[in-house]
Amino acid sequence: MPNETNPAAAKKSRRSSGAMTLQDVAKLAGVAPITASRAINTPASVSAEVLHKVLAAVEKTGYVPNRMAGSLASSRSRMIAAVVPSTVMSVFVETVETLNNTLFDAGYQLMLGQSSYSVEREEALLEAVIGRRPDGIFLAGILQPGRARTRLMASGIPVVESWDLTQTPIDMLIGFSHLAIGRAAAKHLLDKGRKRFALVLAGDERAARRASSFTEAVAAAGLEDVFTVNVGDSRTLKSGRNAFIKILTQIPKTDAIFCSSDLLAMGVVTEAKARGINVPKDLSVMGFGDVPFGADIEPALSTVRINGGDIGRMAARYLIDRAEGKTVEKPIVDIGFSIIERAST
Amino acid sequence: MPNETNPAAAKKSRRSSGAMTLQDVAKLAGVAPITASRAINTPASVSAEVLHKVLAAVEKTGYVPNRMAGSLASSRSRMIAAVVPSTVMSVFVETVETLNNTLFDAGYQLMLGQSSYSVEREEALLEAVIGRRPDGIFLAGILQPGRARTRLMASGIPVVESWDLTQTPIDMLIGFSHLAIGRAAAKHLLDKGRKRFALVLAGDERAARRASSFTEAVAAAGLEDVFTVNVGDSRTLKSGRNAFIKILTQIPKTDAIFCSSDLLAMGVVTEAKARGINVPKDLSVMGFGDVPFGADIEPALSTVRINGGDIGRMAARYLIDRAEGKTVEKPIVDIGFSIIERAST
DNA sequence: TTGAAAGCGCTAACAA
DNA sequence: TTGTTAGCGCTTTCAA
């Protein structure tokens, strides 16, 4: 070993990353590396004197433990991965934020992947994620059968799927029933005495399921067919405005519209107001997702609220418990939803 | 070595994580581990026959490389960390989304940390982040001197600070001038012939700087003092509504309001409309950030646009180039801003 | 083009 | 309570 004799100028081996290591700290503190490790990670398991010496050495060297090495040695990465379709104007952000904060408070980091609503991207993302050996994976949605799902199950990594219900989850599940939401939304609007219904939705399979049960409930009430407008993107207000123009052209008598997002609903309301149509007198509009400012616009927006914060918190809790071997349960939770009645209906 | 003779039941050593390893693949393919590694990572450096055998073995075993082990051996984690204050209704989400997508396309993962606008949390976060040895760190903002900044500089990890300008960046910088924005906003409203100005802002230091140059520019035009309302949170519409009520009570003649976020501006507009005040005839309202739907509300919202996508893309590029040793530059970029004039002014 | 050997920096396992 | 030893699963280095 070169330069052993001159600590001050001790050059690291060619392969070293150059940063301070536990070795350096241990040497400075005059203890074995494992003892330094214990002083840092489980201070209770070490004598006061050793603790003091090691912490002093840490301070002096500016040592920051290399968690990658620790993870490799212990097979515990203290990382959780989350895969979401998007974070911009998305209904998942509250969940991701809460998940992340809860994880951090428990000493975990979040790896975030965005599938951009693409199945291929999602598959590639999951492959990459599995390679990082996270202690858990959160999925915004349910993973369809395929290569990624197989790999994921084979990996043995704890998984929380969310935002939907299924009989065959990969592992854990925190969701709610889109069919029940469609029915509840229809009931809400029927109770208001509305007669002619329309739907505005983007090409999202879950929104389509809400729409189908909505349509059924309206038919069951003996009313005319629900007119449905498909828009490209549920995260823009513009699509909602355009959709309303289409509805007005085709079925002018429409008096209730259920949208697959709050932004779409805001678009409908905006366009209606611009045309002198009174919401909610002439038209009831309902959104989905409960954006933070939905209560403060004029008229305040009726919507379906999903408690995204609860999903994030619960998912974090389940994944951490699993990672720490506290449970082997496979919870399947229906967290439900609430119909939020505000001025727009 | 136990069970060497019975591959089917071959138990891994007690310490093993149990997953397939490069060893397993190599053994199955009849080559050395390093050769299997080359076949997977640099297929060009290997004969066609070996490549075929290794890929077949990968397929059969369902092997997913352990990137943590690879990172440790190569001192390259292929992870980039981003630290932002928040992702809910935040002006940073577009940047994070673009950063993440650009990184993923280049084979990198994103670690996301949220400081929740707390300095202590930010320090703790950065300490945790450094321990993961990311190849680069993106900061939404500029890091103030302190323990974390010192540690970060000592770590040698490439850093991009953003969203502001400074003479003393840690490393790289992609920002813009908040003082220039305040002046430009004031000029825009002065050009409209407005006479009595107000500001609505949350307790954000950057917003305060925009406000100060705004105030100076108004004073330089010989007009009366700018009335300033401080609100708790720039990410709610409600604060904007309340702020406007306060302004109306104190300075009823106010005819121009510059807000520190688009949501605050939307709140002001909403409250004004609810009180029969015409925007923009009686009152000009201007936001900051250019939320995706600002162009589609009624009236369309004038605002200051920061190209968050560009920041994310450039940051990704710089950090990757640095990680791959392509450059050692320390770019300092002023990406500027645009005043977006719409109906609300 | 392929392989043997030696780590990367840490912690599990066992021993004292 | 402290230490010794032997890996974790991969890649760098050097040699053939």
GROMACS .gro file of C-alpha atoms (C1' of nucleotides) in nm, chain B residues 14-15 31-32 35 38 46-47 50 72-73, chain C residues 1-4 7-9 11-14:
model
   22
  359ARG     CA    1  -2.685  -1.583   0.377
  360ARG     CA    2  -2.580  -1.232   0.279
  376VAL     CA    3  -1.818  -1.709  -1.980
  377ALA     CA    4  -1.646  -1.501  -1.715
  380THR     CA    5  -1.738  -1.089  -2.027
  383ARG     CA    6  -1.925  -0.638  -2.148
  391VAL     CA    7  -1.769  -0.876  -2.765
  392SER     CA    8  -1.794  -1.150  -3.027
  395VAL     CA    9  -2.066  -1.453  -2.682
  417LEU     CA   10  -2.011   0.162  -0.637
  418ALA     CA   11  -1.756  -0.005  -0.859
  691DT     C1'   12  -1.161  -1.046  -2.773
  692DT     C1'   13  -1.142  -1.273  -2.319
  693DG     C1'   14  -1.021  -1.342  -1.843
  694DA     C1'   15  -0.804  -1.321  -1.347
  697DG     C1'   16  -1.109  -0.357  -0.527
  698DC     C1'   17  -1.543   0.030  -0.471
  699DG     C1'   18  -1.703   0.158   0.078
  701DT     C1'   19  -2.217  -0.384   0.691
  702DA     C1'   20  -2.354  -0.887   0.838
  703DA     C1'   21  -2.181  -1.251   1.088
  704DC     C1'   22  -1.919  -1.425   1.415
   0.00000   0.00000   0.00000
